[in-house]
XYZ file of C-alpha atoms in Angstrom:
329
model
C -184.249 -42.124 25.506
C -183.610 -42.410 21.794
C -180.271 -41.051 22.696
C -179.667 -44.401 25.447
C -181.207 -46.887 23.068
C -178.972 -45.502 20.198
C -175.632 -46.120 22.763
C -177.057 -49.388 23.925
C -177.585 -50.011 20.202
C -173.933 -49.370 19.591
C -172.046 -51.102 21.992
C -174.695 -54.015 21.461
C -173.496 -54.297 17.564
C -169.337 -53.611 18.557
C -169.737 -56.834 21.749
C -171.620 -59.002 19.320
C -168.777 -57.655 16.421
C -165.700 -58.177 18.649
C -167.158 -62.179 19.244
C -167.712 -62.146 16.003
C -164.086 -61.553 15.539
C -163.023 -63.967 18.151
C -164.643 -66.864 16.849
C -163.353 -65.954 13.152
C -159.475 -66.004 15.062
C -160.569 -69.420 16.977
C -159.667 -72.665 14.884
C -162.985 -74.899 14.334
C -162.563 -77.549 16.011
C -161.889 -80.849 14.833
C -163.642 -84.225 14.904
C -160.273 -85.551 16.734
C -160.580 -82.226 19.160
C -162.199 -84.314 22.307
C -161.561 -88.043 21.193
C -160.072 -90.227 23.578
C -158.502 -93.406 22.459
C -156.462 -95.320 25.375
C -154.120 -98.064 24.320
C -153.255 -100.862 26.878
C -150.328 -102.602 26.014
C -148.850 -105.795 28.168
C -146.061 -103.948 30.177
C -145.246 -100.881 30.263
C -141.860 -101.602 31.962
C -140.908 -103.000 28.888
C -138.266 -101.499 25.960
C -140.736 -102.977 23.237
C -144.329 -101.728 24.858
C -142.069 -98.355 24.916
C -142.018 -98.224 21.641
C -145.140 -99.009 20.808
C -146.583 -96.439 23.392
C -144.457 -93.904 21.577
C -145.726 -94.683 18.134
C -149.630 -94.019 19.701
C -148.116 -90.913 21.481
C -146.551 -89.774 18.346
C -149.818 -90.936 16.044
C -152.300 -88.865 19.367
C -149.815 -85.623 18.149
C -150.588 -85.564 15.140
C -153.952 -86.430 14.565
C -155.023 -84.283 17.672
C -156.033 -87.756 19.904
C -156.312 -87.928 23.752
C -154.043 -91.397 23.967
C -154.046 -92.373 27.696
C -150.841 -94.884 28.375
C -152.293 -98.345 29.802
C -151.086 -101.245 30.503
C -149.785 -103.547 33.618
C -145.956 -103.839 35.220
C -145.770 -107.404 33.486
C -146.969 -109.441 30.857
C -148.243 -112.061 33.208
C -150.053 -109.782 35.201
C -153.627 -110.755 33.650
C -155.740 -110.006 35.755
C -154.375 -106.545 35.827
C -154.808 -106.238 32.250
C -158.685 -106.939 32.314
C -159.147 -104.704 35.071
C -157.721 -101.930 33.168
C -159.669 -102.576 29.945
C -162.751 -102.458 32.115
C -161.945 -99.358 33.812
C -160.580 -97.800 30.306
C -164.148 -98.662 28.679
C -166.423 -97.242 31.558
C -164.631 -94.255 30.387
C -167.144 -94.170 27.338
C -163.326 -93.566 25.211
C -164.159 -93.307 21.195
C -162.211 -96.198 21.071
C -159.530 -98.295 22.533
C -156.639 -100.435 21.169
C -154.726 -103.542 22.981
C -152.344 -105.683 23.040
C -153.852 -108.673 24.979
C -151.855 -110.546 27.493
C -152.863 -114.069 26.912
C -154.747 -115.303 24.394
C -158.181 -117.372 26.221
C -157.910 -114.965 29.145
C -158.643 -112.258 26.933
C -161.577 -113.451 25.161
C -164.451 -113.163 26.937
C -163.452 -109.685 28.326
C -162.745 -108.197 24.621
C -165.972 -109.539 23.626
C -167.436 -107.827 26.525
C -165.408 -104.451 26.224
C -166.637 -104.569 21.840
C -170.471 -103.832 22.662
C -169.796 -100.632 24.112
C -166.234 -99.817 22.564
C -164.704 -100.079 19.473
C -161.955 -102.485 19.968
C -158.571 -102.558 17.665
C -156.152 -105.193 18.321
C -152.478 -105.115 18.001
C -149.359 -107.634 18.252
C -151.035 -110.429 19.677
C -154.627 -112.094 19.896
C -157.258 -112.932 21.795
C -159.611 -115.542 21.544
C -162.438 -113.274 20.595
C -163.781 -112.048 16.649
C -165.063 -108.842 18.182
C -161.945 -106.463 16.946
C -162.330 -103.938 14.124
C -159.168 -104.641 13.120
C -155.824 -106.209 13.595
C -152.263 -105.095 13.121
C -149.468 -107.418 14.233
C -146.214 -109.172 12.758
C -146.913 -112.208 10.549
C -146.132 -114.446 13.927
C -146.159 -117.489 12.473
C -143.836 -116.012 9.443
C -141.610 -114.417 11.854
C -140.899 -117.804 13.750
C -139.785 -119.016 10.153
C -137.518 -116.451 9.547
C -135.676 -117.533 13.262
C -135.544 -121.009 11.972
C -133.752 -119.891 8.603
C -131.862 -117.736 10.501
C -130.736 -120.100 13.039
C -130.181 -123.116 10.365
C -127.835 -120.258 8.429
C -125.798 -119.464 11.765
C -125.189 -122.773 12.351
C -124.274 -123.784 8.643
C -121.594 -120.857 8.924
C -120.276 -122.154 12.249
C -119.944 -125.499 11.075
C -120.696 -125.883 7.115
C -124.230 -127.818 7.913
C -127.573 -127.711 8.718
C -127.086 -130.040 11.214
C -127.188 -130.646 15.192
C -129.249 -129.963 18.138
C -131.478 -127.039 18.987
C -133.943 -125.429 21.634
C -136.754 -123.273 21.381
C -137.369 -121.438 24.604
C -141.152 -119.388 24.850
C -141.733 -116.366 27.464
C -144.785 -117.430 28.433
C -147.462 -120.214 28.107
C -150.720 -119.447 26.322
C -149.330 -115.989 24.550
C -151.087 -116.042 21.039
C -147.815 -113.917 19.399
C -145.221 -116.807 21.386
C -146.885 -119.156 20.258
C -147.743 -118.485 16.522
C -143.851 -118.033 16.608
C -143.229 -121.262 18.274
C -145.587 -122.906 14.995
C -143.820 -121.352 12.929
C -140.446 -122.030 13.811
C -141.096 -125.238 14.630
C -142.735 -126.095 11.317
C -140.212 -124.253 9.219
C -137.426 -126.988 10.816
C -139.300 -129.991 10.240
C -140.214 -129.296 6.531
C -136.394 -127.469 5.765
C -133.773 -128.557 8.002
C -134.061 -132.377 8.555
C -131.406 -132.031 10.541
C -131.761 -129.577 12.779
C -133.041 -131.954 16.189
C -134.812 -130.049 18.519
C -134.107 -131.847 21.638
C -136.245 -129.368 23.748
C -139.074 -127.485 23.580
C -139.622 -125.640 27.197
C -141.643 -122.188 28.422
C -140.349 -119.858 30.954
C -142.589 -117.716 33.444
C -141.695 -114.060 31.791
C -138.329 -113.547 33.991
C -135.310 -112.150 32.078
C -133.578 -114.425 34.861
C -135.194 -117.472 34.018
C -134.328 -117.521 30.850
C -130.307 -117.173 32.069
C -130.993 -119.960 34.596
C -133.267 -122.257 31.468
C -130.042 -121.495 29.228
C -127.274 -122.382 31.658
C -128.892 -125.263 32.812
C -129.141 -126.804 29.043
C -125.531 -125.728 28.204
C -125.068 -128.350 31.069
C -127.349 -130.692 30.215
C -126.455 -130.902 26.606
C -122.553 -130.611 25.958
C -123.924 -131.321 21.813
C -126.019 -127.961 21.305
C -125.807 -126.033 18.351
C -128.366 -123.635 18.827
C -131.352 -121.618 19.968
C -134.556 -119.760 19.338
C -135.601 -117.332 22.089
C -138.999 -116.270 21.112
C -139.261 -112.750 23.052
C -137.083 -110.223 24.016
C -137.448 -111.444 27.949
C -135.961 -114.452 27.288
C -133.332 -113.060 24.579
C -131.582 -110.924 27.412
C -131.647 -114.000 29.517
C -129.791 -116.675 27.024
C -128.058 -113.889 25.551
C -126.440 -113.458 29.048
C -126.156 -117.002 29.848
C -124.547 -117.679 26.135
C -121.846 -114.639 26.644
C -121.114 -115.245 30.818
C -119.923 -118.846 29.405
C -118.266 -117.124 25.888
C -120.055 -119.780 24.043
C -121.014 -118.013 21.141
C -118.458 -119.530 18.731
C -120.217 -122.558 19.486
C -123.808 -122.064 20.165
C -125.902 -120.378 17.964
C -128.644 -117.958 19.556
C -131.794 -116.319 17.436
C -133.532 -113.848 19.505
C -136.901 -111.599 19.075
C -137.367 -107.783 19.135
C -134.206 -105.694 20.243
C -132.991 -103.580 22.544
C -129.445 -102.516 23.764
C -128.893 -104.937 25.617
C -129.831 -107.987 23.115
C -128.474 -105.683 20.219
C -125.149 -105.109 22.501
C -125.075 -109.037 22.275
C -125.455 -108.947 18.463
C -122.300 -107.011 18.280
C -120.536 -109.136 20.763
C -121.629 -112.386 19.531
C -123.183 -113.495 21.850
C -126.587 -113.367 19.726
C -126.345 -114.830 16.443
C -129.465 -112.817 14.720
C -132.587 -111.075 15.961
C -136.056 -111.491 14.278
C -137.219 -107.259 14.783
C -140.346 -105.855 14.184
C -142.097 -102.919 13.858
C -143.397 -101.915 17.487
C -143.353 -98.065 16.819
C -145.523 -98.772 13.340
C -148.383 -100.489 15.630
C -148.761 -98.125 18.152
C -148.935 -95.053 15.195
C -151.306 -97.087 12.849
C -153.014 -98.878 16.096
C -154.069 -95.073 16.886
C -154.601 -94.283 13.432
C -156.784 -97.213 12.521
C -158.491 -96.556 16.007
C -159.854 -92.697 14.943
C -160.346 -94.081 11.390
C -163.065 -96.591 12.915
C -164.494 -94.431 15.371
C -165.794 -92.005 12.349
C -167.148 -95.029 10.885
C -165.181 -94.939 8.168
C -164.353 -98.841 6.284
C -160.606 -100.522 7.690
C -158.866 -103.778 7.196
C -159.427 -106.308 9.095
C -155.591 -107.302 9.092
C -152.872 -105.735 8.609
C -149.006 -107.431 8.501
C -146.478 -104.878 10.163
C -143.543 -106.760 8.858
C -140.442 -108.522 10.730
C -136.829 -108.425 9.583
C -133.687 -110.430 10.734
C -130.842 -108.863 11.867
C -127.564 -109.898 11.913
C -124.571 -107.899 12.635
C -123.453 -107.884 8.734
C -126.749 -105.791 8.160
C -127.530 -104.002 11.200
C -126.234 -101.284 9.623
C -128.031 -100.965 6.727
C -130.468 -97.188 7.261
C -133.926 -99.187 7.260
C -132.308 -102.085 9.997
C -131.056 -98.868 12.078
C -134.416 -97.027 12.455
C -136.178 -100.813 13.867
C -133.203 -100.968 16.388
C -133.126 -96.966 17.097
C -136.715 -96.126 17.355
C -137.102 -92.345 18.680
C -139.256 -93.306 22.008
C -138.903 -89.633 23.596
């Protein structure tokens, strides 16, 4: 009996020793290992938001965080984004990163979500004070940069900062776009009195609408010298209208954000400049900040992720090239 006990004792010791070796060999799980932080963008089909998602994806890999990539199929689908937010909250994640589609409509849903989950905002604001941190371009300043760029392009073309201009906004009620519009109009009013805003129009979220709006404006306003198209979708449509009518040397366009199409318009002269944000940084730092918040760390309430005016003259600069050609894979 003692021999059996001895054998059992040896086996038990061997098993325990083996388990100890396995435990030692396996890395201790980090805090982030089982952490899920969804990111909810405005439109998963847009190149701009794909860059944001790429930044978030890289942060997830670097930090060991699970990052579900969520969003509607169009920026105009406000109700769709609200449903996505509610479903994300129901999954009980560590935090949520979101770019609200519409300022007022997302206010109460974000307030409600924040009762259960820390919310980090990126790009566009909402009518809510529940954000733990907010990372965005200073969009008012972005509008001012656009006004300066347009004035400079018009002066280079005509020798003076004068003439009829228009501003086109993609959708009404979008926080970031309204701030760009505000900054642009204020800068024109205070710094460029010779520039006269003859039209201030809103689109419906479609590039074809931007194309049609611009075509109508060209026909109705033969003295038009400048346009500010305040987001990527509108810049695509406006650039196409200028290119089709071969008016790049008569009407100067400043767009916002970039993709292959608008960069092509910039190279060809249909667009004079693009105000380019850093969406990759928004996505990456959004997840990084959300993880910090979920761990109880203190984070800044507001982070300006920056904006730059890109022209044909500076587009080859390394810093600008990195913004125009982000790694999205």
